Amino acid sequence: DETTQNFIGHAMALQTDDSYLDKPAEPTVIACQLYGRSMGRYGQDSPYLYPNYGLSNLPEGFSRLSAIYGGAVMLRTNVDEIIMDPATGKAVGVRAGDQAACAKVIIGDSSYFPPQMSTKIGKVVRSVCILRKPLKNTQGESAQVILPAKHLVNKKHDVYISELGPTLHVVPKGLYLAIASTTVESNDPVAELRQAFDLMGDIVERFDSVSDQYGPTDDGTKTGCYVVKSLDATSHFESAAVDIMRIYRAINNKELNLD
């Protein structure tokens, strides 16, 4: 039935809209297989993993690994200039104040590059909410909830909710953190999350934000500047992983193999 179809397509295959229904079935089947293989892979009752103490542990892990291989991490440092070779049109390094670093490949968020290297592709609304109780109709302290647009009022894009409990060390005992997000479709972005707020019940405090999304104007091979897409509304980071593979393919001219 339609409800089962929506669950498989959006909650398991992580499709962001219903356009997959008009495409070949194989990518959706492969996505469902990945979901199944991820269940309990590391002893968890979920296909998802989330780091203790929040996402800040990911860049910390990256910086440690980078140091092992001779890399350097410069914290709280603005990029003042992408240094280009006028003869080739390619980037040769970056300047930060009176310091410069040479590089043949530069990867970064659109804010680090000249405006002409990126283009606006949409907007995302997010609400970070502090709760005293878990989300309604969920089990455990943490959850990943996807509300398919077909079951929402006046929405074309899904709404996502990440619930994080005290066992993940992101909130004190007795409190929960819920982050709701969706692609903006109207002039009242926060109202587009009302069904998510209904699931949260009594909200102690809420912090709303609307962010512009940017994407690259080209694949970066001509300049050596590879612009990372802004994070979209999804809370499972599937699109971020796909973008990483896109950049790897553009730089190395081959697919990323994690097997």
PDB file of C-alpha atoms in Angstrom:
ATOM      1  CA  ASP A   1       0.000   0.000   0.000  1.00  0.00           C
ATOM      2  CA  GLU A   2       0.992   3.676  -0.158  1.00  0.00           C
ATOM      3  CA  THR A   3       2.053   3.894   3.499  1.00  0.00           C
ATOM      4  CA  THR A   4       4.424   0.936   3.139  1.00  0.00           C
ATOM      5  CA  GLN A   5       5.744   2.388  -0.113  1.00  0.00           C
ATOM      6  CA  ASN A   6       6.468   5.715   1.584  1.00  0.00           C
ATOM      7  CA  PHE A   7       8.211   3.995   4.499  1.00  0.00           C
ATOM      8  CA  ILE A   8      10.463   1.929   2.251  1.00  0.00           C
ATOM      9  CA  GLY A   9      11.225   4.783  -0.145  1.00  0.00           C
ATOM     10  CA  HIS A  10      11.820   7.566   2.366  1.00  0.00           C
ATOM     11  CA  ALA A  11      12.760   5.945   5.703  1.00  0.00           C
ATOM     12  CA  MET A  12      14.817   3.020   4.352  1.00  0.00           C
ATOM     13  CA  ALA A  13      16.059   4.075   0.898  1.00  0.00           C
ATOM     14  CA  LEU A  14      16.371   7.697   2.124  1.00  0.00           C
ATOM     15  CA  GLN A  15      14.795   9.170  -0.999  1.00  0.00           C
ATOM     16  CA  THR A  16      14.168  12.881  -0.475  1.00  0.00           C
ATOM     17  CA  ASP A  17      11.125  13.119  -2.764  1.00  0.00           C
ATOM     18  CA  ASP A  18       8.898  10.867  -4.893  1.00  0.00           C
ATOM     19  CA  SER A  19      10.802  11.278  -8.155  1.00  0.00           C
ATOM     20  CA  TYR A  20      12.369   7.846  -7.544  1.00  0.00           C
ATOM     21  CA  LEU A  21       8.997   6.263  -8.391  1.00  0.00           C
ATOM     22  CA  ASP A  22       9.491   7.208 -12.038  1.00  0.00           C
ATOM     23  CA  LYS A  23      13.068   5.875 -12.202  1.00  0.00           C
ATOM     24  CA  PRO A  24      14.581   2.359 -12.419  1.00  0.00           C
ATOM     25  CA  ALA A  25      14.141   0.360  -9.209  1.00  0.00           C
ATOM     26  CA  GLU A  26      17.740  -0.831  -8.827  1.00  0.00           C
ATOM     27  CA  PRO A  27      19.153   2.233  -6.943  1.00  0.00           C
ATOM     28  CA  THR A  28      16.273   2.057  -4.442  1.00  0.00           C
ATOM     29  CA  VAL A  29      16.788  -1.686  -3.943  1.00  0.00           C
ATOM     30  CA  ILE A  30      20.531  -1.150  -3.350  1.00  0.00           C
ATOM     31  CA  ALA A  31      19.742   1.628  -0.857  1.00  0.00           C
ATOM     32  CA  CYS A  32      17.388  -0.692   1.047  1.00  0.00           C
ATOM     33  CA  GLN A  33      20.090  -3.377   1.121  1.00  0.00           C
ATOM     34  CA  LEU A  34      22.514  -0.865   2.620  1.00  0.00           C
ATOM     35  CA  TYR A  35      19.914  -0.011   5.271  1.00  0.00           C
ATOM     36  CA  GLY A  36      19.531  -3.702   6.115  1.00  0.00           C
ATOM     37  CA  ARG A  37      23.282  -4.350   6.292  1.00  0.00           C
ATOM     38  CA  SER A  38      23.722  -1.317   8.555  1.00  0.00           C
ATOM     39  CA  MET A  39      21.221  -2.549  11.139  1.00  0.00           C
ATOM     40  CA  GLY A  40      23.103  -3.696  14.232  1.00  0.00           C
ATOM     41  CA  ARG A  41      26.447  -3.710  12.419  1.00  0.00           C
ATOM     42  CA  TYR A  42      28.158  -2.249  15.474  1.00  0.00           C
ATOM     43  CA  GLY A  43      25.744  -3.657  18.047  1.00  0.00           C
ATOM     44  CA  GLN A  44      23.222  -0.815  17.790  1.00  0.00           C
ATOM     45  CA  ASP A  45      19.446  -1.229  17.312  1.00  0.00           C
ATOM     46  CA  SER A  46      19.524   1.149  14.368  1.00  0.00           C
ATOM     47  CA  PRO A  47      21.170   1.603  10.959  1.00  0.00           C
ATOM     48  CA  TYR A  48      22.585   4.926  12.191  1.00  0.00           C
ATOM     49  CA  LEU A  49      25.608   5.857  14.271  1.00  0.00           C
ATOM     50  CA  TYR A  50      26.075   9.128  16.140  1.00  0.00           C
ATOM     51  CA  PRO A  51      29.257  10.215  17.943  1.00  0.00           C
ATOM     52  CA  ASN A  52      29.307  10.827  21.674  1.00  0.00           C
ATOM     53  CA  TYR A  53      29.543  14.527  22.605  1.00  0.00           C
ATOM     54  CA  GLY A  54      28.107  15.614  19.236  1.00  0.00           C
ATOM     55  CA  LEU A  55      29.385  16.081  15.709  1.00  0.00           C
ATOM     56  CA  SER A  56      32.397  18.086  16.893  1.00  0.00           C
ATOM     57  CA  ASN A  57      34.118  14.731  17.478  1.00  0.00           C
ATOM     58  CA  LEU A  58      34.245  14.177  13.701  1.00  0.00           C
ATOM     59  CA  PRO A  59      36.540  17.128  12.844  1.00  0.00           C
ATOM     60  CA  GLU A  60      38.570  16.302  15.958  1.00  0.00           C
ATOM     61  CA  GLY A  61      39.087  12.764  14.656  1.00  0.00           C
ATOM     62  CA  PHE A  62      39.977  14.136  11.225  1.00  0.00           C
ATOM     63  CA  SER A  63      42.581  16.520  12.667  1.00  0.00           C
ATOM     64  CA  ARG A  64      44.203  13.676  14.658  1.00  0.00           C
ATOM     65  CA  LEU A  65      44.360  11.446  11.575  1.00  0.00           C
ATOM     66  CA  SER A  66      45.674  14.343   9.504  1.00  0.00           C
ATOM     67  CA  ALA A  67      48.482  14.899  12.012  1.00  0.00           C
ATOM     68  CA  ILE A  68      49.530  11.242  11.750  1.00  0.00           C
ATOM     69  CA  TYR A  69      50.043  11.727   8.005  1.00  0.00           C
ATOM     70  CA  GLY A  70      51.924  15.017   8.401  1.00  0.00           C
ATOM     71  CA  GLY A  71      49.000  17.394   7.992  1.00  0.00           C
ATOM     72  CA  ALA A  72      48.482  20.660   9.861  1.00  0.00           C
ATOM     73  CA  VAL A  73      45.199  22.019  11.234  1.00  0.00           C
ATOM     74  CA  MET A  74      44.832  25.783  11.696  1.00  0.00           C
ATOM     75  CA  LEU A  75      41.912  26.589  14.005  1.00  0.00           C
ATOM     76  CA  ARG A  76      40.020  29.907  13.969  1.00  0.00           C
ATOM     77  CA  THR A  77      41.809  30.970  10.788  1.00  0.00           C
ATOM     78  CA  ASN A  78      40.100  32.875   7.996  1.00  0.00           C
ATOM     79  CA  VAL A  79      41.087  32.392   4.379  1.00  0.00           C
ATOM     80  CA  ASP A  80      41.842  35.860   3.009  1.00  0.00           C
ATOM     81  CA  GLU A  81      42.688  34.841  -0.535  1.00  0.00           C
ATOM     82  CA  ILE A  82      42.728  31.882  -2.900  1.00  0.00           C
ATOM     83  CA  ILE A  83      46.035  32.340  -4.733  1.00  0.00           C
ATOM     84  CA  MET A  84      45.602  31.699  -8.452  1.00  0.00           C
ATOM     85  CA  ASP A  85      48.230  31.259 -11.160  1.00  0.00           C
ATOM     86  CA  PRO A  86      47.245  33.814 -13.836  1.00  0.00           C
ATOM     87  CA  ALA A  87      49.005  31.782 -16.516  1.00  0.00           C
ATOM     88  CA  THR A  88      47.016  28.578 -15.947  1.00  0.00           C
ATOM     89  CA  GLY A  89      43.924  29.815 -14.107  1.00  0.00           C
ATOM     90  CA  LYS A  90      44.504  27.160 -11.445  1.00  0.00           C
ATOM     91  CA  ALA A  91      44.756  27.603  -7.698  1.00  0.00           C
ATOM     92  CA  VAL A  92      48.248  27.269  -6.243  1.00  0.00           C
ATOM     93  CA  GLY A  93      47.561  28.007  -2.574  1.00  0.00           C
ATOM     94  CA  VAL A  94      45.733  29.996   0.077  1.00  0.00           C
ATOM     95  CA  ARG A  95      46.661  33.088   2.081  1.00  0.00           C
ATOM     96  CA  ALA A  96      45.661  33.628   5.698  1.00  0.00           C
ATOM     97  CA  GLY A  97      46.919  36.990   6.952  1.00  0.00           C
ATOM     98  CA  ASP A  98      50.662  37.110   6.364  1.00  0.00           C
ATOM     99  CA  GLN A  99      50.884  33.318   6.036  1.00  0.00           C
ATOM    100  CA  ALA A 100      50.432  31.262   2.883  1.00  0.00           C
ATOM    101  CA  ALA A 101      50.212  27.560   2.109  1.00  0.00           C
ATOM    102  CA  CYS A 102      50.827  25.997  -1.291  1.00  0.00           C
ATOM    103  CA  ALA A 103      48.290  23.502  -2.610  1.00  0.00           C
ATOM    104  CA  LYS A 104      47.359  21.986  -5.975  1.00  0.00           C
ATOM    105  CA  VAL A 105      43.925  20.980  -4.679  1.00  0.00           C
ATOM    106  CA  ILE A 106      41.724  23.172  -2.474  1.00  0.00           C
ATOM    107  CA  ILE A 107      38.491  21.800  -0.999  1.00  0.00           C
ATOM    108  CA  GLY A 108      36.124  23.893   1.079  1.00  0.00           C
ATOM    109  CA  ASP A 109      32.741  25.403   1.802  1.00  0.00           C
ATOM    110  CA  SER A 110      31.520  28.034  -0.651  1.00  0.00           C
ATOM    111  CA  SER A 111      32.255  30.803   1.874  1.00  0.00           C
ATOM    112  CA  TYR A 112      36.001  30.252   1.399  1.00  0.00           C
ATOM    113  CA  PHE A 113      35.898  30.847  -2.366  1.00  0.00           C
ATOM    114  CA  PRO A 114      35.086  33.819  -4.625  1.00  0.00           C
ATOM    115  CA  PRO A 115      31.305  34.268  -5.134  1.00  0.00           C
ATOM    116  CA  GLN A 116      31.452  33.287  -8.826  1.00  0.00           C
ATOM    117  CA  MET A 117      32.508  29.745  -7.878  1.00  0.00           C
ATOM    118  CA  SER A 118      29.180  28.913  -6.234  1.00  0.00           C
ATOM    119  CA  THR A 119      25.483  29.439  -6.796  1.00  0.00           C
ATOM    120  CA  LYS A 120      22.490  29.521  -4.472  1.00  0.00           C
ATOM    121  CA  ILE A 121      20.429  26.323  -4.745  1.00  0.00           C
ATOM    122  CA  GLY A 122      17.832  26.708  -1.986  1.00  0.00           C
ATOM    123  CA  LYS A 123      17.142  27.347   1.693  1.00  0.00           C
ATOM    124  CA  VAL A 124      16.885  25.124   4.768  1.00  0.00           C
ATOM    125  CA  VAL A 125      15.012  25.846   7.978  1.00  0.00           C
ATOM    126  CA  ARG A 126      16.212  24.218  11.210  1.00  0.00           C
ATOM    127  CA  SER A 127      14.867  24.307  14.734  1.00  0.00           C
ATOM    128  CA  VAL A 128      16.972  23.094  17.639  1.00  0.00           C
ATOM    129  CA  CYS A 129      14.631  22.216  20.492  1.00  0.00           C
ATOM    130  CA  ILE A 130      15.260  21.313  24.131  1.00  0.00           C
ATOM    131  CA  LEU A 131      12.722  18.815  25.492  1.00  0.00           C
ATOM    132  CA  ARG A 132      11.933  17.257  28.858  1.00  0.00           C
ATOM    133  CA  LYS A 133      10.486  14.071  27.320  1.00  0.00           C
ATOM    134  CA  PRO A 134      11.368  11.947  24.290  1.00  0.00           C
ATOM    135  CA  LEU A 135       9.463  12.314  21.021  1.00  0.00           C
ATOM    136  CA  LYS A 136       5.970  10.878  21.024  1.00  0.00           C
ATOM    137  CA  ASN A 137       5.615   7.233  19.917  1.00  0.00           C
ATOM    138  CA  THR A 138       9.360   6.530  19.974  1.00  0.00           C
ATOM    139  CA  GLN A 139      11.465   4.079  21.994  1.00  0.00           C
ATOM    140  CA  GLY A 140      14.787   4.769  23.639  1.00  0.00           C
ATOM    141  CA  GLU A 141      16.583   8.057  24.210  1.00  0.00           C
ATOM    142  CA  SER A 142      17.594   8.738  20.613  1.00  0.00           C
ATOM    143  CA  ALA A 143      15.762   8.480  17.308  1.00  0.00           C
ATOM    144  CA  GLN A 144      15.847   9.419  13.644  1.00  0.00           C
ATOM    145  CA  VAL A 145      12.406  10.373  12.308  1.00  0.00           C
ATOM    146  CA  ILE A 146      11.519  11.087   8.681  1.00  0.00           C
ATOM    147  CA  LEU A 147       8.103  12.540   7.867  1.00  0.00           C
ATOM    148  CA  PRO A 148       7.362  11.940   4.141  1.00  0.00           C
ATOM    149  CA  ALA A 149       5.951  14.989   2.386  1.00  0.00           C
ATOM    150  CA  LYS A 150       2.976  12.984   1.142  1.00  0.00           C
ATOM    151  CA  HIS A 151       1.746  12.716   4.744  1.00  0.00           C
ATOM    152  CA  LEU A 152       2.283  16.398   5.515  1.00  0.00           C
ATOM    153  CA  VAL A 153       0.137  19.453   4.848  1.00  0.00           C
ATOM    154  CA  ASN A 154       1.266  21.663   1.939  1.00  0.00           C
ATOM    155  CA  LYS A 155       4.766  20.148   1.710  1.00  0.00           C
ATOM    156  CA  LYS A 156       6.733  18.828  -1.272  1.00  0.00           C
ATOM    157  CA  HIS A 157       9.838  17.925   0.732  1.00  0.00           C
ATOM    158  CA  ASP A 158      10.212  15.621   3.719  1.00  0.00           C
ATOM    159  CA  VAL A 159      10.675  16.854   7.283  1.00  0.00           C
ATOM    160  CA  TYR A 160      13.519  15.360   9.341  1.00  0.00           C
ATOM    161  CA  ILE A 161      13.910  15.048  13.103  1.00  0.00           C
ATOM    162  CA  SER A 162      16.990  13.915  15.014  1.00  0.00           C
ATOM    163  CA  GLU A 163      16.444  13.209  18.688  1.00  0.00           C
ATOM    164  CA  LEU A 164      19.514  12.963  20.926  1.00  0.00           C
ATOM    165  CA  GLY A 165      19.385  11.836  24.539  1.00  0.00           C
ATOM    166  CA  PRO A 166      21.713  12.153  27.543  1.00  0.00           C
ATOM    167  CA  THR A 167      23.501   8.839  26.821  1.00  0.00           C
ATOM    168  CA  LEU A 168      25.127  10.582  23.837  1.00  0.00           C
ATOM    169  CA  HIS A 169      26.461  13.271  26.229  1.00  0.00           C
ATOM    170  CA  VAL A 170      24.930  16.197  24.355  1.00  0.00           C
ATOM    171  CA  VAL A 171      22.397  17.205  27.047  1.00  0.00           C
ATOM    172  CA  PRO A 172      22.158  16.893  30.847  1.00  0.00           C
ATOM    173  CA  LYS A 173      20.233  13.996  32.359  1.00  0.00           C
ATOM    174  CA  GLY A 174      16.483  14.588  32.177  1.00  0.00           C
ATOM    175  CA  LEU A 175      16.627  16.607  28.954  1.00  0.00           C
ATOM    176  CA  TYR A 176      16.551  15.742  25.248  1.00  0.00           C
ATOM    177  CA  LEU A 177      17.677  17.551  22.128  1.00  0.00           C
ATOM    178  CA  ALA A 178      15.544  17.433  18.977  1.00  0.00           C
ATOM    179  CA  ILE A 179      16.584  19.034  15.687  1.00  0.00           C
ATOM    180  CA  ALA A 180      13.894  19.468  13.018  1.00  0.00           C
ATOM    181  CA  SER A 181      14.684  20.527   9.458  1.00  0.00           C
ATOM    182  CA  THR A 182      13.186  20.786   5.987  1.00  0.00           C
ATOM    183  CA  THR A 183      13.679  22.505   2.651  1.00  0.00           C
ATOM    184  CA  VAL A 184      12.018  25.929   2.660  1.00  0.00           C
ATOM    185  CA  GLU A 185       9.002  26.196   0.360  1.00  0.00           C
ATOM    186  CA  SER A 186       7.113  29.233   1.690  1.00  0.00           C
ATOM    187  CA  ASN A 187       7.472  32.688   3.212  1.00  0.00           C
ATOM    188  CA  ASP A 188       6.914  31.204   6.683  1.00  0.00           C
ATOM    189  CA  PRO A 189       9.705  28.609   6.985  1.00  0.00           C
ATOM    190  CA  VAL A 190       9.293  27.784  10.692  1.00  0.00           C
ATOM    191  CA  ALA A 191       5.601  26.991  10.170  1.00  0.00           C
ATOM    192  CA  GLU A 192       6.676  24.236   7.772  1.00  0.00           C
ATOM    193  CA  LEU A 193       7.994  22.342  10.822  1.00  0.00           C
ATOM    194  CA  ARG A 194       4.720  22.404  12.749  1.00  0.00           C
ATOM    195  CA  GLN A 195       4.110  18.648  12.383  1.00  0.00           C
ATOM    196  CA  ALA A 196       7.580  18.051  13.832  1.00  0.00           C
ATOM    197  CA  PHE A 197       6.778  20.331  16.773  1.00  0.00           C
ATOM    198  CA  ASP A 198       3.579  18.336  17.377  1.00  0.00           C
ATOM    199  CA  LEU A 199       5.682  15.180  17.846  1.00  0.00           C
ATOM    200  CA  MET A 200       7.924  16.962  20.327  1.00  0.00           C
ATOM    201  CA  GLY A 201       5.130  17.985  22.668  1.00  0.00           C
ATOM    202  CA  ASP A 202       6.226  20.419  25.379  1.00  0.00           C
ATOM    203  CA  ILE A 203       9.299  22.335  24.127  1.00  0.00           C
ATOM    204  CA  VAL A 204      11.390  23.966  26.855  1.00  0.00           C
ATOM    205  CA  GLU A 205      13.262  26.240  24.450  1.00  0.00           C
ATOM    206  CA  ARG A 206      13.555  26.513  20.679  1.00  0.00           C
ATOM    207  CA  PHE A 207      16.188  28.064  18.415  1.00  0.00           C
ATOM    208  CA  ASP A 208      15.137  28.669  14.800  1.00  0.00           C
ATOM    209  CA  SER A 209      17.382  29.445  11.831  1.00  0.00           C
ATOM    210  CA  VAL A 210      17.085  29.686   8.054  1.00  0.00           C
ATOM    211  CA  SER A 211      20.223  29.057   5.985  1.00  0.00           C
ATOM    212  CA  ASP A 212      20.959  29.534   2.306  1.00  0.00           C
ATOM    213  CA  GLN A 213      22.245  26.495   0.421  1.00  0.00           C
ATOM    214  CA  TYR A 214      25.054  26.838  -2.090  1.00  0.00           C
ATOM    215  CA  GLY A 215      26.520  24.496  -4.665  1.00  0.00           C
ATOM    216  CA  PRO A 216      29.475  24.657  -7.078  1.00  0.00           C
ATOM    217  CA  THR A 217      29.129  26.219 -10.526  1.00  0.00           C
ATOM    218  CA  ASP A 218      31.423  23.537 -12.013  1.00  0.00           C
ATOM    219  CA  ASP A 219      33.260  20.354 -11.003  1.00  0.00           C
ATOM    220  CA  GLY A 220      36.432  22.232  -9.995  1.00  0.00           C
ATOM    221  CA  THR A 221      38.842  20.468 -12.344  1.00  0.00           C
ATOM    222  CA  LYS A 222      39.666  23.628 -14.328  1.00  0.00           C
ATOM    223  CA  THR A 223      40.695  25.686 -11.282  1.00  0.00           C
ATOM    224  CA  GLY A 224      41.639  23.058  -8.694  1.00  0.00           C
ATOM    225  CA  CYS A 225      39.006  24.573  -6.369  1.00  0.00           C
ATOM    226  CA  TYR A 226      36.411  22.040  -5.248  1.00  0.00           C
ATOM    227  CA  VAL A 227      33.386  23.617  -3.599  1.00  0.00           C
ATOM    228  CA  VAL A 228      31.483  21.438  -1.142  1.00  0.00           C
ATOM    229  CA  LYS A 229      27.702  21.684  -1.291  1.00  0.00           C
ATOM    230  CA  SER A 230      25.971  23.217   1.722  1.00  0.00           C
ATOM    231  CA  LEU A 231      24.298  20.711   4.025  1.00  0.00           C
ATOM    232  CA  ASP A 232      20.714  20.116   2.977  1.00  0.00           C
ATOM    233  CA  ALA A 233      17.733  19.414   5.221  1.00  0.00           C
ATOM    234  CA  THR A 234      18.452  15.695   5.617  1.00  0.00           C
ATOM    235  CA  SER A 235      19.691  14.684   9.050  1.00  0.00           C
ATOM    236  CA  HIS A 236      21.253  11.340   8.070  1.00  0.00           C
ATOM    237  CA  PHE A 237      24.129  12.881   6.029  1.00  0.00           C
ATOM    238  CA  GLU A 238      23.488  10.655   3.006  1.00  0.00           C
ATOM    239  CA  SER A 239      23.723  13.651   0.683  1.00  0.00           C
ATOM    240  CA  ALA A 240      26.953  14.782   2.356  1.00  0.00           C
ATOM    241  CA  ALA A 241      28.485  11.333   1.733  1.00  0.00           C
ATOM    242  CA  VAL A 242      27.410  11.485  -1.917  1.00  0.00           C
ATOM    243  CA  ASP A 243      29.025  14.921  -2.250  1.00  0.00           C
ATOM    244  CA  ILE A 244      32.296  13.619  -0.793  1.00  0.00           C
ATOM    245  CA  MET A 245      32.303  10.835  -3.394  1.00  0.00           C
ATOM    246  CA  ARG A 246      31.581  13.416  -6.119  1.00  0.00           C
ATOM    247  CA  ILE A 247      34.603  15.484  -5.122  1.00  0.00           C
ATOM    248  CA  TYR A 248      36.841  12.413  -4.812  1.00  0.00           C
ATOM    249  CA  ARG A 249      35.816  11.326  -8.314  1.00  0.00           C
ATOM    250  CA  ALA A 250      36.509  14.798  -9.756  1.00  0.00           C
ATOM    251  CA  ILE A 251      39.977  14.981  -8.161  1.00  0.00           C
ATOM    252  CA  ASN A 252      41.153  11.408  -8.776  1.00  0.00           C
ATOM    253  CA  ASN A 253      39.178  10.512 -11.897  1.00  0.00           C
ATOM    254  CA  LYS A 254      38.003   7.284 -10.247  1.00  0.00           C
ATOM    255  CA  GLU A 255      35.324   6.152  -7.823  1.00  0.00           C
ATOM    256  CA  LEU A 256      35.940   6.074  -4.067  1.00  0.00           C
ATOM    257  CA  ASN A 257      36.166   2.444  -2.916  1.00  0.00           C
ATOM    258  CA  LEU A 258      35.572   1.922   0.814  1.00  0.00           C
ATOM    259  CA  ASP A 259      35.497  -1.878   0.674  1.00  0.00           C
TER     260      ASP A 259
END
